[in-house]
Amino acid sequence: MEKKNLRIVFMGTPEFAVGSLQRLVENGYNVVAVVTQPDKPVGRHASVLRPSPVKEYALAHGLPVLQPLKMKDEHFLEQLRSYNADLQVVVAFRMLPEVVWAMPRFGTFNVHAALLPDYRGAAPINWAVINGETLTGVTTFFLDHDIDTGRIIAQRQFPIPDDADVEYVYDGLMLLGAQLCTDTVDLVLSTDGNAPSQPQQDSDAHHAAPKIFKETCAIDFSLPAKRIYDFVRGLSPVPGAWCMLTPRDANAPAQVLKIYKTAKTHESSVGVEVGTLKAENRRLFVATVDEWLEIVELQPAGKKRMAARDYLNGFQHPEHFLLK
């Protein structure tokens, strides 16, 4: 079978998935339909519906789009069957029921942004950076009953520089994942749907990658400086790590402060109250449990992201505040 004859249904939602869909389309693979999340209400009154990045790309290239509320909905299943897919490709989508992933004759494979079985879950890129990993990658695997546990088809590694934030790693893995996506389709084609795969080796040593919520992003300054440094870049630029700028005067209100970039100083802060601020030569520093950490970029409540040196122009006496 040639790739133009292999009928593919693609499933994905965010920008990360667009990279793989684009590579499939632009390289002549036969994508017969796209499945994505329903349009998301946005705006003050949630009165505007915003399509997913995958839907926008699919419509711009004339691809049929399905947006089921429930994956077991009979009308959706009838529509999906009508496309008679040989293979389904999933990138950054929701968990699929067996009736969906078992539908194509060659099965369904997922492109996951981690080196499985490490970092199973919804936010593998963030957690790899937060945990200070120096290496991550992408994995393709066949779907089965449990999330991110199917038989591994192929993997590619991606180094994480010490100064990289999530945006850098996200962009790199999106490109690498797109390459691995088409490589995996080619493997399925060349083996007539019998692509070799290996079971995942389970271990308690593997990291989890659960969904990130607002409370997940709160900075704990009682941790070592290196941990906080990694935490900040693991959430930058989205969703962004945050803390409370708290006046030492208990009668004044605290304010939310987002922190997007820090720098290690290797200067001891032992004996200084955790969260203490100081300014030197138009640079802003905060005391952690072991070292001073420089705050390089931040965003005060109600204002735009800015360099700390610009923030200090209007921020008098930082020693009168704590970060909590």
JSON list of N, CA and C in Angstrom, two decimals, residues 58 90 103 139 184 203 310 322:
[
{"chain": "A", "resi": 58, "resn": "ALA", "atom": "N", "xyz": [-7.16, 22.30, 10.16]},
{"chain": "A", "resi": 58, "resn": "ALA", "atom": "CA", "xyz": [-7.92, 21.34, 9.36]},
{"chain": "A", "resi": 58, "resn": "ALA", "atom": "C", "xyz": [-8.87, 22.06, 8.39]},
{"chain": "A", "resi": 90, "resn": "VAL", "atom": "N", "xyz": [-3.02, 9.92, 17.14]},
{"chain": "A", "resi": 90, "resn": "VAL", "atom": "CA", "xyz": [-3.46, 10.77, 18.24]},
{"chain": "A", "resi": 90, "resn": "VAL", "atom": "C", "xyz": [-2.28, 11.58, 18.76]},
{"chain": "A", "resi": 103, "resn": "MET", "atom": "N", "xyz": [-10.95, 0.67, 16.46]},
{"chain": "A", "resi": 103, "resn": "MET", "atom": "CA", "xyz": [-11.74, 0.69, 15.23]},
{"chain": "A", "resi": 103, "resn": "MET", "atom": "C", "xyz": [-10.92, 0.45, 13.96]},
{"chain": "A", "resi": 139, "resn": "THR", "atom": "N", "xyz": [7.72, 9.77, 22.12]},
{"chain": "A", "resi": 139, "resn": "THR", "atom": "CA", "xyz": [7.47, 8.34, 21.99]},
{"chain": "A", "resi": 139, "resn": "THR", "atom": "C", "xyz": [6.21, 8.13, 21.17]},
{"chain": "A", "resi": 184, "resn": "THR", "atom": "N", "xyz": [6.65, 6.80, 11.99]},
{"chain": "A", "resi": 184, "resn": "THR", "atom": "CA", "xyz": [5.84, 5.69, 12.51]},
{"chain": "A", "resi": 184, "resn": "THR", "atom": "C", "xyz": [4.79, 5.26, 11.50]},
{"chain": "A", "resi": 203, "resn": "SER", "atom": "N", "xyz": [8.02, 0.81, 36.55]},
{"chain": "A", "resi": 203, "resn": "SER", "atom": "CA", "xyz": [8.92, 0.96, 37.68]},
{"chain": "A", "resi": 203, "resn": "SER", "atom": "C", "xyz": [8.43, 2.09, 38.57]},
{"chain": "A", "resi": 310, "resn": "ASP", "atom": "N", "xyz": [13.38, 47.11, 35.34]},
{"chain": "A", "resi": 310, "resn": "ASP", "atom": "CA", "xyz": [12.32, 48.09, 35.08]},
{"chain": "A", "resi": 310, "resn": "ASP", "atom": "C", "xyz": [11.32, 48.12, 36.23]},
{"chain": "A", "resi": 322, "resn": "LEU", "atom": "N", "xyz": [8.22, 40.52, 51.70]},
{"chain": "A", "resi": 322, "resn": "LEU", "atom": "CA", "xyz": [8.61, 39.12, 51.59]},
{"chain": "A", "resi": 322, "resn": "LEU", "atom": "C", "xyz": [7.89, 38.48, 50.42]}
]
